């Protein structure tokens, strides 16, 4: 006689202990469970793909003055180096973000793509390469893609190694203070709003007005002012594009 009682989890009918386990049931297995794409070692592959695109975007900006995946304020640091030859500010800012996020990510379970990849791989590492005189990865499209992919794969592996040595170690339960670091980074970001507005205004008058309006609306809605400034600048730039040189 079949047991029609339900199990505690999910209301699934309990199985007869003497019967062979059912295979292929709708709720018996998560789709893709056990495959490579749901394994932790798929993570470096995803990071490599993201980093390849971001680093190649910086190549487009270096060659064609458009295409970089970053905020106006951060890109202005790299632009200052390209025009004046001093990449210290961009390298220090980008590399600092990259180091902090690589340490933070494996401990709190959240990888900040904006800080670790867009700022670190997109601004910090290119600034360091340019400061050292290695311009080829940023001058050639065919070289930018594999260089970015290798950088992303190394970052992904480093995060897995750190995670195994900390929170995934035997008895590891602490975040080692990384949750405080994440909170401080998010709190400090609110002070970039005025800098974003100023940078947008120097780019063009319509973009500056759009950034100001966006920031004002977000301030009224009690949302982060920086996000409104960036969105406003992007929307204004859509209708009033900045001509390339």
Short mmCIF file of C-alpha atoms in Angstrom, two decimals, residues 51-192:
data_model
loop_
_atom_site.label_atom_id
_atom_site.label_comp_id
_atom_site.label_asym_id
_atom_site.label_seq_id
_atom_site.Cartn_x
_atom_site.Cartn_y
_atom_site.Cartn_z
CA UNK A 51 36.77 41.30 -17.21
CA UNK A 52 37.49 40.66 -20.89
CA UNK A 53 34.59 42.91 -21.89
CA UNK A 54 35.46 45.62 -19.37
CA UNK A 55 39.17 45.71 -20.24
CA UNK A 56 38.30 45.82 -23.95
CA UNK A 57 35.94 48.73 -23.23
CA UNK A 58 38.90 50.61 -21.75
CA UNK A 59 40.86 49.81 -24.92
CA UNK A 60 38.06 51.43 -26.95
CA UNK A 61 38.23 54.49 -24.73
CA UNK A 62 42.03 54.66 -25.01
CA UNK A 63 41.90 54.46 -28.81
CA UNK A 64 38.54 56.00 -29.75
CA UNK A 65 37.69 58.06 -26.63
CA UNK A 66 34.46 56.12 -25.96
CA UNK A 67 33.34 52.76 -24.62
CA UNK A 68 34.71 52.58 -21.07
CA UNK A 69 32.48 50.92 -18.43
CA UNK A 70 32.72 53.40 -15.57
CA UNK A 71 31.39 56.55 -13.98
CA UNK A 72 32.39 59.93 -15.36
CA UNK A 73 34.28 60.84 -12.18
CA UNK A 74 36.40 57.69 -12.26
CA UNK A 75 37.09 57.88 -15.99
CA UNK A 76 38.28 61.46 -15.54
CA UNK A 77 41.23 60.13 -13.51
CA UNK A 78 42.32 57.93 -16.40
CA UNK A 79 41.69 60.77 -18.85
CA UNK A 80 43.92 63.06 -16.80
CA UNK A 81 46.70 60.51 -17.04
CA UNK A 82 46.26 60.09 -20.79
CA UNK A 83 46.51 63.86 -21.25
CA UNK A 84 49.18 64.66 -18.66
CA UNK A 85 51.14 61.42 -18.41
CA UNK A 86 50.56 60.91 -14.66
CA UNK A 87 48.52 57.80 -13.90
CA UNK A 88 49.14 57.77 -10.15
CA UNK A 89 45.63 58.80 -9.09
CA UNK A 90 43.84 56.35 -11.40
CA UNK A 91 46.20 53.51 -10.53
CA UNK A 92 45.94 54.02 -6.78
CA UNK A 93 42.17 54.49 -6.78
CA UNK A 94 41.45 51.54 -9.08
CA UNK A 95 43.94 49.16 -7.52
CA UNK A 96 42.73 50.06 -4.03
CA UNK A 97 39.15 49.24 -4.98
CA UNK A 98 40.23 45.98 -6.63
CA UNK A 99 42.21 44.83 -3.59
CA UNK A 100 39.40 45.72 -1.16
CA UNK A 101 36.70 43.97 -3.18
CA UNK A 102 38.77 40.83 -3.76
CA UNK A 103 39.24 40.56 0.00
CA UNK A 104 35.63 41.47 0.78
CA UNK A 105 33.85 39.35 -1.85
CA UNK A 106 34.71 35.84 -0.71
CA UNK A 107 33.97 36.67 2.92
CA UNK A 108 30.55 38.30 2.58
CA UNK A 109 29.46 36.38 -0.51
CA UNK A 110 28.99 39.47 -2.69
CA UNK A 111 31.40 40.54 -5.42
CA UNK A 112 31.01 44.23 -6.19
CA UNK A 113 31.39 44.26 -9.97
CA UNK A 114 31.59 48.05 -10.06
CA UNK A 115 34.47 48.22 -7.60
CA UNK A 116 36.37 45.04 -8.39
CA UNK A 117 36.03 44.80 -12.17
CA UNK A 118 34.79 48.09 -13.63
CA UNK A 119 37.08 50.19 -11.44
CA UNK A 120 39.88 47.71 -10.78
CA UNK A 121 40.20 45.98 -14.16
CA UNK A 122 38.77 48.86 -16.18
CA UNK A 123 40.72 51.74 -14.63
CA UNK A 124 43.31 50.64 -12.04
CA UNK A 125 45.14 47.91 -13.96
CA UNK A 126 45.15 49.82 -17.29
CA UNK A 127 46.55 52.87 -15.44
CA UNK A 128 49.32 50.74 -13.95
CA UNK A 129 50.14 49.23 -17.35
CA UNK A 130 50.25 52.65 -19.00
CA UNK A 131 52.38 54.07 -16.18
CA UNK A 132 54.85 51.21 -16.68
CA UNK A 133 54.95 51.81 -20.44
CA UNK A 134 52.99 48.70 -21.50
CA UNK A 135 50.57 50.22 -24.00
CA UNK A 136 50.06 47.26 -26.36
CA UNK A 137 47.12 45.65 -24.47
CA UNK A 138 45.25 48.95 -24.67
CA UNK A 139 46.19 49.74 -28.24
CA UNK A 140 45.11 46.45 -29.88
CA UNK A 141 41.63 44.93 -29.74
CA UNK A 142 42.86 41.40 -30.35
CA UNK A 143 45.21 41.66 -27.36
CA UNK A 144 42.82 43.45 -24.99
CA UNK A 145 40.33 40.55 -24.92
CA UNK A 146 42.73 37.78 -23.78
CA UNK A 147 44.54 40.09 -21.35
CA UNK A 148 41.23 41.03 -19.72
CA UNK A 149 40.15 37.39 -19.62
CA UNK A 150 43.38 36.30 -17.93
CA UNK A 151 43.07 39.09 -15.37
CA UNK A 152 39.48 38.07 -14.61
CA UNK A 153 40.37 34.40 -14.30
CA UNK A 154 43.17 35.23 -11.85
CA UNK A 155 40.80 37.37 -9.79
CA UNK A 156 38.21 34.58 -9.73
CA UNK A 157 40.76 32.00 -8.61
CA UNK A 158 42.11 34.35 -5.94
CA UNK A 159 38.61 34.84 -4.54
CA UNK A 160 38.01 31.08 -4.35
CA UNK A 161 41.35 30.54 -2.62
CA UNK A 162 40.61 33.28 -0.08
CA UNK A 163 37.15 31.87 0.55
CA UNK A 164 38.48 28.37 1.18
CA UNK A 165 41.07 29.73 3.58
CA UNK A 166 38.58 31.85 5.56
CA UNK A 167 34.81 31.34 5.77
CA UNK A 168 34.87 27.91 4.09
CA UNK A 169 37.65 26.60 6.30
CA UNK A 170 36.92 24.09 9.03
CA UNK A 171 34.73 25.83 11.57
CA UNK A 172 34.99 29.17 9.76
CA UNK A 173 32.04 31.43 10.57
CA UNK A 174 33.54 34.93 10.75
CA UNK A 175 33.51 37.52 7.97
CA UNK A 176 36.80 38.86 9.38
CA UNK A 177 35.40 42.40 9.41
CA UNK A 178 34.75 42.47 5.65
CA UNK A 179 31.08 43.29 6.23
CA UNK A 180 32.20 46.54 7.89
CA UNK A 181 34.37 47.31 4.87
CA UNK A 182 31.40 46.81 2.53
CA UNK A 183 29.22 49.13 4.61
CA UNK A 184 31.91 51.81 4.70
CA UNK A 185 32.39 51.66 0.94
CA UNK A 186 28.69 52.06 0.24
CA UNK A 187 28.39 54.93 2.73
CA UNK A 188 31.37 56.78 1.28
CA UNK A 189 29.91 56.56 -2.23
CA UNK A 190 27.24 59.15 -1.43
CA UNK A 191 29.87 61.90 -1.35
CA UNK A 192 30.74 61.33 -5.01
#
